[in-house]
Amino acid sequence: MDIMNNSITIANYFLKKSFEEGIEVSPMKLLKLVYIAHGWHLGLFDSELISEPTEAWKYGPVVPSVYHRFKSYGTDRITNIEFPSATAKNEFNQLLADKDTTSFLDKIWEVYKPYSGGQLSDLTHQPDTPWHKTWNENGGNLTMGAIIPNETIKAHYKEKFNL
């Protein structure tokens, strides 16, 4: 599993699952699902799921492209898969053909789909989480768009796996 994906592609996969199952997904829930999937991928496979860095914002970890693509929904349910380009649609189709990655994403979906965006946000804000360390201990609250290092995310999810 060494393939890296566009963040919007991963977001669209979770939206596809939500539409198939009739489960509402807000922008906050989608942001947290993409972040959590990336974290587990780093922790389990030592490789990045998404090519974009995660940033520490006031209300938690954010993948900026996902935030900007879906922010127009506010706190409402997202109703459409978004393909910003033909390349994005091609990448999504390639993801659908990648059974290892889709199987991994399906497992993330199964575990985290019952949670609301707020509940997922709470999970990412707990003490000793990568966001908490970056925001509260490493000065992220003083820097717009402070990057949460992938090494910090990986160590956190490896530790969760070994509990």
Short mmCIF file of N, CA and C in Angstrom, two decimals:
data_model
loop_
_atom_site.label_atom_id
_atom_site.label_comp_id
_atom_site.label_asym_id
_atom_site.label_seq_id
_atom_site.Cartn_x
_atom_site.Cartn_y
_atom_site.Cartn_z
N MET A 1 0.83 -1.20 0.00
CA MET A 1 0.00 0.00 0.00
C MET A 1 0.87 1.25 0.00
N ASP A 2 1.53 1.51 -1.08
CA ASP A 2 2.38 2.70 -1.15
C ASP A 2 1.79 3.79 -2.03
N ILE A 3 0.54 3.66 -2.40
CA ILE A 3 -0.09 4.66 -3.27
C ILE A 3 -0.55 5.85 -2.43
N MET A 4 -0.30 7.05 -2.93
CA MET A 4 -0.81 8.25 -2.27
C MET A 4 -1.91 8.84 -3.13
N ASN A 5 -2.93 9.35 -2.49
CA ASN A 5 -4.10 9.86 -3.19
C ASN A 5 -4.31 11.34 -2.92
N ASN A 6 -5.04 11.94 -3.83
CA ASN A 6 -5.53 13.29 -3.63
C ASN A 6 -6.54 13.23 -2.49
N SER A 7 -6.52 14.21 -1.63
CA SER A 7 -7.42 14.24 -0.47
C SER A 7 -8.89 14.24 -0.88
N ILE A 8 -9.21 14.94 -1.98
CA ILE A 8 -10.59 14.99 -2.46
C ILE A 8 -11.05 13.61 -2.91
N THR A 9 -10.14 12.82 -3.46
CA THR A 9 -10.49 11.47 -3.89
C THR A 9 -10.92 10.62 -2.70
N ILE A 10 -10.17 10.72 -1.61
CA ILE A 10 -10.52 9.96 -0.40
C ILE A 10 -11.85 10.48 0.16
N ALA A 11 -12.01 11.79 0.19
CA ALA A 11 -13.28 12.38 0.66
C ALA A 11 -14.44 11.86 -0.17
N ASN A 12 -14.28 11.85 -1.48
CA ASN A 12 -15.35 11.38 -2.36
C ASN A 12 -15.69 9.91 -2.13
N TYR A 13 -14.68 9.11 -1.76
CA TYR A 13 -14.97 7.71 -1.47
C TYR A 13 -15.88 7.60 -0.25
N PHE A 14 -15.58 8.37 0.79
CA PHE A 14 -16.44 8.34 1.97
C PHE A 14 -17.84 8.87 1.64
N LEU A 15 -17.93 9.86 0.78
CA LEU A 15 -19.25 10.36 0.37
C LEU A 15 -20.02 9.28 -0.40
N LYS A 16 -19.34 8.58 -1.28
CA LYS A 16 -19.98 7.48 -2.02
C LYS A 16 -20.57 6.47 -1.04
N LYS A 17 -19.79 6.10 -0.02
CA LYS A 17 -20.28 5.15 0.99
C LYS A 17 -21.49 5.74 1.72
N SER A 18 -21.43 7.02 2.06
CA SER A 18 -22.53 7.64 2.80
C SER A 18 -23.81 7.65 1.98
N PHE A 19 -23.71 7.91 0.68
CA PHE A 19 -24.89 7.93 -0.18
C PHE A 19 -25.46 6.52 -0.33
N GLU A 20 -24.58 5.53 -0.48
CA GLU A 20 -25.03 4.14 -0.61
C GLU A 20 -25.78 3.67 0.64
N GLU A 21 -25.34 4.14 1.80
CA GLU A 21 -25.91 3.66 3.06
C GLU A 21 -26.91 4.63 3.69
N GLY A 22 -27.10 5.79 3.07
CA GLY A 22 -28.05 6.76 3.61
C GLY A 22 -27.61 7.39 4.92
N ILE A 23 -26.31 7.52 5.11
CA ILE A 23 -25.76 8.12 6.32
C ILE A 23 -25.30 9.53 5.99
N GLU A 24 -25.79 10.49 6.75
CA GLU A 24 -25.44 11.88 6.50
C GLU A 24 -23.99 12.17 6.89
N VAL A 25 -23.33 12.94 6.03
CA VAL A 25 -21.96 13.37 6.30
C VAL A 25 -21.89 14.88 6.11
N SER A 26 -21.48 15.58 7.15
CA SER A 26 -21.28 17.02 7.10
C SER A 26 -19.82 17.29 6.73
N PRO A 27 -19.49 18.52 6.38
CA PRO A 27 -18.08 18.83 6.11
C PRO A 27 -17.16 18.48 7.29
N MET A 28 -17.60 18.74 8.52
CA MET A 28 -16.74 18.41 9.67
C MET A 28 -16.50 16.91 9.75
N LYS A 29 -17.55 16.11 9.58
CA LYS A 29 -17.38 14.66 9.64
C LYS A 29 -16.45 14.19 8.52
N LEU A 30 -16.61 14.76 7.34
CA LEU A 30 -15.78 14.36 6.21
C LEU A 30 -14.31 14.70 6.46
N LEU A 31 -14.05 15.89 6.96
CA LEU A 31 -12.67 16.29 7.28
C LEU A 31 -12.03 15.31 8.25
N LYS A 32 -12.78 14.95 9.28
CA LYS A 32 -12.23 14.07 10.31
C LYS A 32 -12.05 12.65 9.77
N LEU A 33 -12.96 12.18 8.91
CA LEU A 33 -12.81 10.84 8.32
C LEU A 33 -11.53 10.76 7.47
N VAL A 34 -11.29 11.79 6.66
CA VAL A 34 -10.09 11.79 5.82
C VAL A 34 -8.84 11.81 6.70
N TYR A 35 -8.86 12.66 7.72
CA TYR A 35 -7.71 12.75 8.62
C TYR A 35 -7.47 11.42 9.36
N ILE A 36 -8.52 10.84 9.90
CA ILE A 36 -8.40 9.58 10.66
C ILE A 36 -7.92 8.45 9.75
N ALA A 37 -8.45 8.39 8.53
CA ALA A 37 -8.01 7.35 7.59
C ALA A 37 -6.52 7.53 7.28
N HIS A 38 -6.09 8.76 7.08
CA HIS A 38 -4.68 9.03 6.83
C HIS A 38 -3.84 8.59 8.03
N GLY A 39 -4.32 8.91 9.23
CA GLY A 39 -3.60 8.52 10.44
C GLY A 39 -3.45 7.02 10.58
N TRP A 40 -4.55 6.30 10.39
CA TRP A 40 -4.47 4.84 10.49
C TRP A 40 -3.58 4.25 9.40
N HIS A 41 -3.62 4.84 8.20
CA HIS A 41 -2.77 4.35 7.11
C HIS A 41 -1.30 4.53 7.47
N LEU A 42 -0.96 5.68 8.01
CA LEU A 42 0.42 5.91 8.47
C LEU A 42 0.80 4.91 9.56
N GLY A 43 -0.09 4.73 10.53
CA GLY A 43 0.20 3.87 11.67
C GLY A 43 0.31 2.40 11.32
N LEU A 44 -0.53 1.94 10.41
CA LEU A 44 -0.56 0.52 10.07
C LEU A 44 0.42 0.14 8.97
N PHE A 45 0.59 1.03 7.99
CA PHE A 45 1.37 0.68 6.79
C PHE A 45 2.64 1.51 6.61
N ASP A 46 2.89 2.45 7.52
CA ASP A 46 4.06 3.32 7.40
C ASP A 46 4.09 4.09 6.07
N SER A 47 2.92 4.37 5.54
CA SER A 47 2.87 5.14 4.29
C SER A 47 1.69 6.10 4.32
N GLU A 48 1.85 7.19 3.60
CA GLU A 48 0.83 8.22 3.56
C GLU A 48 -0.34 7.79 2.68
N LEU A 49 -1.53 8.10 3.12
CA LEU A 49 -2.73 7.86 2.31
C LEU A 49 -2.98 9.04 1.38
N ILE A 50 -2.75 10.25 1.90
CA ILE A 50 -3.00 11.46 1.12
C ILE A 50 -1.68 12.21 0.93
N SER A 51 -1.60 12.96 -0.16
CA SER A 51 -0.38 13.67 -0.49
C SER A 51 -0.31 15.06 0.13
N GLU A 52 -1.40 15.52 0.70
CA GLU A 52 -1.49 16.87 1.24
C GLU A 52 -1.22 16.87 2.74
N PRO A 53 -0.48 17.85 3.24
CA PRO A 53 -0.27 17.92 4.69
C PRO A 53 -1.56 18.27 5.44
N THR A 54 -1.63 17.81 6.67
CA THR A 54 -2.74 18.14 7.56
C THR A 54 -2.32 19.33 8.40
N GLU A 55 -3.23 20.27 8.58
CA GLU A 55 -2.92 21.46 9.36
C GLU A 55 -3.70 21.47 10.67
N ALA A 56 -3.09 22.10 11.68
CA ALA A 56 -3.75 22.28 12.98
C ALA A 56 -4.47 23.63 12.95
N TRP A 57 -5.80 23.57 12.94
CA TRP A 57 -6.63 24.77 13.01
C TRP A 57 -7.27 24.80 14.39
N LYS A 58 -7.89 25.91 14.71
CA LYS A 58 -8.48 26.08 16.03
C LYS A 58 -9.41 24.93 16.41
N TYR A 59 -10.20 24.46 15.44
CA TYR A 59 -11.18 23.42 15.75
C TYR A 59 -10.74 22.02 15.34
N GLY A 60 -9.43 21.84 15.22
CA GLY A 60 -8.93 20.49 14.99
C GLY A 60 -8.09 20.36 13.74
N PRO A 61 -7.74 19.10 13.43
CA PRO A 61 -6.94 18.85 12.23
C PRO A 61 -7.79 19.07 10.98
N VAL A 62 -7.19 19.71 9.99
CA VAL A 62 -7.90 20.04 8.76
C VAL A 62 -7.03 19.69 7.56
N VAL A 63 -7.65 19.07 6.56
CA VAL A 63 -7.03 18.88 5.26
C VAL A 63 -7.58 20.02 4.41
N PRO A 64 -6.75 21.04 4.13
CA PRO A 64 -7.27 22.28 3.53
C PRO A 64 -8.09 22.11 2.25
N SER A 65 -7.67 21.25 1.35
CA SER A 65 -8.42 21.11 0.08
C SER A 65 -9.82 20.56 0.34
N VAL A 66 -9.96 19.66 1.30
CA VAL A 66 -11.28 19.10 1.63
C VAL A 66 -12.14 20.19 2.27
N TYR A 67 -11.55 20.95 3.17
CA TYR A 67 -12.28 22.04 3.80
C TYR A 67 -12.81 23.02 2.74
N HIS A 68 -11.94 23.47 1.86
CA HIS A 68 -12.34 24.48 0.88
C HIS A 68 -13.34 23.94 -0.14
N ARG A 69 -13.22 22.68 -0.51
CA ARG A 69 -14.12 22.09 -1.50
C ARG A 69 -15.54 21.95 -0.95
N PHE A 70 -15.68 21.66 0.36
CA PHE A 70 -16.99 21.32 0.92
C PHE A 70 -17.52 22.34 1.92
N LYS A 71 -16.81 23.43 2.18
CA LYS A 71 -17.23 24.39 3.20
C LYS A 71 -18.56 25.06 2.88
N SER A 72 -18.95 25.10 1.61
CA SER A 72 -20.22 25.74 1.24
C SER A 72 -21.42 25.03 1.85
N TYR A 73 -21.26 23.79 2.30
CA TYR A 73 -22.35 23.06 2.95
C TYR A 73 -22.55 23.47 4.41
N GLY A 74 -21.60 24.21 4.95
CA GLY A 74 -21.70 24.66 6.34
C GLY A 74 -21.78 23.47 7.29
N THR A 75 -22.85 23.42 8.07
CA THR A 75 -23.05 22.30 9.00
C THR A 75 -24.04 21.28 8.43
N ASP A 76 -24.46 21.49 7.19
CA ASP A 76 -25.46 20.62 6.56
C ASP A 76 -24.83 19.37 5.96
N ARG A 77 -25.69 18.47 5.58
CA ARG A 77 -25.31 17.23 4.92
C ARG A 77 -24.76 17.55 3.53
N ILE A 78 -23.65 16.90 3.17
CA ILE A 78 -23.09 17.03 1.83
C ILE A 78 -23.95 16.18 0.90
N THR A 79 -24.34 16.75 -0.22
CA THR A 79 -25.27 16.07 -1.12
C THR A 79 -24.66 15.66 -2.46
N ASN A 80 -23.41 16.02 -2.72
CA ASN A 80 -22.80 15.68 -4.01
C ASN A 80 -21.34 15.29 -3.86
N ILE A 81 -20.94 14.34 -4.68
CA ILE A 81 -19.52 14.06 -4.85
C ILE A 81 -18.97 15.19 -5.71
N GLU A 82 -17.77 15.66 -5.39
CA GLU A 82 -17.17 16.80 -6.09
C GLU A 82 -15.96 16.35 -6.90
N PHE A 83 -16.00 16.61 -8.19
CA PHE A 83 -14.86 16.36 -9.05
C PHE A 83 -14.38 17.69 -9.61
N PRO A 84 -13.32 18.27 -9.03
CA PRO A 84 -12.87 19.57 -9.48
C PRO A 84 -12.26 19.56 -10.89
N SER A 85 -11.98 18.36 -11.42
CA SER A 85 -11.39 18.27 -12.75
C SER A 85 -11.59 16.85 -13.30
N ALA A 86 -11.31 16.70 -14.60
CA ALA A 86 -11.37 15.37 -15.22
C ALA A 86 -10.32 14.46 -14.59
N THR A 87 -9.18 15.03 -14.24
CA THR A 87 -8.13 14.24 -13.58
C THR A 87 -8.63 13.68 -12.26
N ALA A 88 -9.39 14.49 -11.53
CA ALA A 88 -9.94 14.04 -10.24
C ALA A 88 -10.90 12.87 -10.44
N LYS A 89 -11.70 12.93 -11.48
CA LYS A 89 -12.63 11.83 -11.75
C LYS A 89 -11.85 10.56 -12.13
N ASN A 90 -10.80 10.72 -12.92
CA ASN A 90 -9.96 9.57 -13.28
C ASN A 90 -9.30 8.96 -12.05
N GLU A 91 -8.81 9.82 -11.16
CA GLU A 91 -8.17 9.31 -9.94
C GLU A 91 -9.18 8.56 -9.08
N PHE A 92 -10.40 9.07 -9.01
CA PHE A 92 -11.45 8.40 -8.24
C PHE A 92 -11.73 7.01 -8.82
N ASN A 93 -11.81 6.92 -10.13
CA ASN A 93 -12.03 5.62 -10.78
C ASN A 93 -10.86 4.67 -10.53
N GLN A 94 -9.64 5.19 -10.50
CA GLN A 94 -8.47 4.36 -10.19
C GLN A 94 -8.55 3.86 -8.74
N LEU A 95 -8.99 4.74 -7.84
CA LEU A 95 -9.16 4.32 -6.45
C LEU A 95 -10.17 3.19 -6.35
N LEU A 96 -11.28 3.30 -7.06
CA LEU A 96 -12.31 2.26 -7.01
C LEU A 96 -11.77 0.91 -7.47
N ALA A 97 -10.78 0.93 -8.34
CA ALA A 97 -10.18 -0.31 -8.84
C ALA A 97 -9.09 -0.85 -7.90
N ASP A 98 -8.67 -0.06 -6.94
CA ASP A 98 -7.61 -0.45 -6.01
C ASP A 98 -8.24 -1.13 -4.79
N LYS A 99 -8.34 -2.44 -4.86
CA LYS A 99 -9.06 -3.19 -3.82
C LYS A 99 -8.39 -3.13 -2.45
N ASP A 100 -7.07 -3.02 -2.40
CA ASP A 100 -6.40 -2.91 -1.09
C ASP A 100 -6.81 -1.62 -0.39
N THR A 101 -6.77 -0.52 -1.12
CA THR A 101 -7.10 0.77 -0.51
C THR A 101 -8.58 0.87 -0.19
N THR A 102 -9.44 0.41 -1.10
CA THR A 102 -10.87 0.50 -0.82
C THR A 102 -11.26 -0.40 0.35
N SER A 103 -10.61 -1.54 0.47
CA SER A 103 -10.88 -2.42 1.62
C SER A 103 -10.48 -1.72 2.92
N PHE A 104 -9.33 -1.06 2.91
CA PHE A 104 -8.89 -0.30 4.08
C PHE A 104 -9.89 0.81 4.40
N LEU A 105 -10.30 1.58 3.39
CA LEU A 105 -11.25 2.68 3.60
C LEU A 105 -12.60 2.17 4.09
N ASP A 106 -13.01 1.01 3.59
CA ASP A 106 -14.27 0.41 4.05
C ASP A 106 -14.21 0.10 5.55
N LYS A 107 -13.06 -0.36 6.02
CA LYS A 107 -12.91 -0.66 7.45
C LYS A 107 -12.98 0.62 8.28
N ILE A 108 -12.33 1.68 7.80
CA ILE A 108 -12.40 2.97 8.49
C ILE A 108 -13.85 3.43 8.54
N TRP A 109 -14.54 3.34 7.42
CA TRP A 109 -15.95 3.75 7.34
C TRP A 109 -16.79 2.97 8.34
N GLU A 110 -16.62 1.66 8.39
CA GLU A 110 -17.42 0.83 9.28
C GLU A 110 -17.24 1.22 10.75
N VAL A 111 -16.01 1.53 11.14
CA VAL A 111 -15.73 1.88 12.53
C VAL A 111 -16.26 3.28 12.87
N TYR A 112 -16.07 4.24 11.97
CA TYR A 112 -16.31 5.63 12.32
C TYR A 112 -17.62 6.21 11.79
N LYS A 113 -18.36 5.49 10.95
CA LYS A 113 -19.60 6.05 10.40
C LYS A 113 -20.66 6.37 11.45
N PRO A 114 -20.72 5.67 12.58
CA PRO A 114 -21.76 6.01 13.55
C PRO A 114 -21.53 7.35 14.26
N TYR A 115 -20.32 7.87 14.20
CA TYR A 115 -19.98 9.10 14.92
C TYR A 115 -20.40 10.33 14.13
N SER A 116 -20.82 11.35 14.85
CA SER A 116 -21.10 12.65 14.22
C SER A 116 -19.79 13.39 14.00
N GLY A 117 -19.86 14.46 13.24
CA GLY A 117 -18.68 15.29 13.05
C GLY A 117 -18.14 15.80 14.37
N GLY A 118 -19.04 16.22 15.25
CA GLY A 118 -18.63 16.71 16.56
C GLY A 118 -17.95 15.63 17.40
N GLN A 119 -18.47 14.42 17.35
CA GLN A 119 -17.86 13.32 18.11
C GLN A 119 -16.47 12.98 17.56
N LEU A 120 -16.34 12.98 16.23
CA LEU A 120 -15.03 12.72 15.62
C LEU A 120 -14.06 13.84 15.97
N SER A 121 -14.57 15.06 15.98
CA SER A 121 -13.73 16.20 16.36
C SER A 121 -13.24 16.04 17.79
N ASP A 122 -14.14 15.62 18.68
CA ASP A 122 -13.75 15.39 20.07
C ASP A 122 -12.63 14.35 20.17
N LEU A 123 -12.71 13.29 19.35
CA LEU A 123 -11.67 12.26 19.36
C LEU A 123 -10.31 12.84 18.98
N THR A 124 -10.31 13.78 18.03
CA THR A 124 -9.05 14.33 17.54
C THR A 124 -8.50 15.44 18.43
N HIS A 125 -9.29 15.87 19.43
CA HIS A 125 -8.88 16.95 20.34
C HIS A 125 -8.37 16.46 21.68
N GLN A 126 -8.41 15.18 21.92
CA GLN A 126 -8.02 14.65 23.22
C GLN A 126 -6.55 14.96 23.51
N PRO A 127 -6.19 15.03 24.79
CA PRO A 127 -4.78 15.24 25.13
C PRO A 127 -3.90 14.16 24.49
N ASP A 128 -2.73 14.56 24.10
CA ASP A 128 -1.72 13.69 23.48
C ASP A 128 -2.04 13.28 22.05
N THR A 129 -3.09 13.84 21.45
CA THR A 129 -3.33 13.59 20.03
C THR A 129 -2.39 14.48 19.22
N PRO A 130 -2.15 14.15 17.96
CA PRO A 130 -1.28 14.98 17.13
C PRO A 130 -1.75 16.44 17.05
N TRP A 131 -3.06 16.66 16.92
CA TRP A 131 -3.55 18.04 16.88
C TRP A 131 -3.26 18.74 18.19
N HIS A 132 -3.56 18.10 19.31
CA HIS A 132 -3.35 18.69 20.63
C HIS A 132 -1.88 19.08 20.82
N LYS A 133 -0.98 18.17 20.46
CA LYS A 133 0.46 18.46 20.60
C LYS A 133 0.87 19.63 19.72
N THR A 134 0.42 19.63 18.47
CA THR A 134 0.80 20.71 17.55
C THR A 134 0.19 22.03 17.97
N TRP A 135 -1.09 22.03 18.35
CA TRP A 135 -1.79 23.26 18.67
C TRP A 135 -1.37 23.83 20.03
N ASN A 136 -1.35 22.98 21.03
CA ASN A 136 -1.15 23.44 22.41
C ASN A 136 0.29 23.40 22.90
N GLU A 137 1.10 22.48 22.38
CA GLU A 137 2.45 22.31 22.92
C GLU A 137 3.53 22.85 21.99
N ASN A 138 3.26 22.86 20.68
CA ASN A 138 4.29 23.24 19.71
C ASN A 138 3.99 24.55 19.00
N GLY A 139 3.12 25.37 19.59
CA GLY A 139 2.87 26.70 19.07
C GLY A 139 1.99 26.79 17.85
N GLY A 140 1.25 25.75 17.54
CA GLY A 140 0.37 25.77 16.38
C GLY A 140 -0.69 26.86 16.47
N ASN A 141 -1.09 27.17 17.69
CA ASN A 141 -2.11 28.21 17.89
C ASN A 141 -1.56 29.60 17.56
N LEU A 142 -0.27 29.72 17.37
CA LEU A 142 0.35 31.00 17.04
C LEU A 142 0.65 31.13 15.55
N THR A 143 0.47 30.07 14.80
CA THR A 143 0.85 30.04 13.39
C THR A 143 -0.33 29.59 12.54
N MET A 144 -0.76 30.43 11.63
CA MET A 144 -1.84 30.04 10.70
C MET A 144 -1.37 28.86 9.85
N GLY A 145 -2.15 27.79 9.85
CA GLY A 145 -1.83 26.64 9.01
C GLY A 145 -0.65 25.82 9.47
N ALA A 146 -0.42 25.74 10.77
CA ALA A 146 0.68 24.92 11.29
C ALA A 146 0.49 23.47 10.84
N ILE A 147 1.53 22.90 10.30
CA ILE A 147 1.48 21.52 9.81
C ILE A 147 1.58 20.55 10.98
N ILE A 148 0.70 19.55 10.97
CA ILE A 148 0.82 18.44 11.92
C ILE A 148 1.74 17.43 11.26
N PRO A 149 2.94 17.22 11.79
CA PRO A 149 3.89 16.33 11.12
C PRO A 149 3.36 14.91 10.98
N ASN A 150 3.58 14.33 9.81
CA ASN A 150 3.15 12.95 9.58
C ASN A 150 3.80 11.99 10.58
N GLU A 151 5.02 12.28 11.01
CA GLU A 151 5.68 11.42 11.99
C GLU A 151 4.92 11.42 13.32
N THR A 152 4.37 12.57 13.69
CA THR A 152 3.58 12.68 14.92
C THR A 152 2.28 11.90 14.78
N ILE A 153 1.64 12.04 13.62
CA ILE A 153 0.39 11.31 13.35
C ILE A 153 0.66 9.81 13.36
N LYS A 154 1.73 9.40 12.68
CA LYS A 154 2.07 7.97 12.60
C LYS A 154 2.31 7.38 13.98
N ALA A 155 3.09 8.08 14.81
CA ALA A 155 3.40 7.58 16.16
C ALA A 155 2.12 7.43 16.97
N HIS A 156 1.21 8.38 16.85
CA HIS A 156 -0.05 8.33 17.59
C HIS A 156 -0.89 7.10 17.20
N TYR A 157 -1.03 6.86 15.91
CA TYR A 157 -1.86 5.74 15.46
C TYR A 157 -1.16 4.40 15.68
N LYS A 158 0.16 4.35 15.62
CA LYS A 158 0.87 3.12 15.97
C LYS A 158 0.62 2.79 17.45
N GLU A 159 0.64 3.82 18.30
CA GLU A 159 0.39 3.62 19.72
C GLU A 159 -1.04 3.13 19.94
N LYS A 160 -2.01 3.73 19.26
CA LYS A 160 -3.41 3.29 19.38
C LYS A 160 -3.56 1.83 18.96
N PHE A 161 -2.85 1.44 17.91
CA PHE A 161 -2.92 0.07 17.40
C PHE A 161 -2.37 -0.92 18.44
N ASN A 162 -1.35 -0.49 19.16
CA ASN A 162 -0.69 -1.39 20.13
C ASN A 162 -1.34 -1.41 21.50
N LEU A 163 -2.40 -0.64 21.71
CA LEU A 163 -3.08 -0.63 23.02
C LEU A 163 -3.80 -1.93 23.27
#
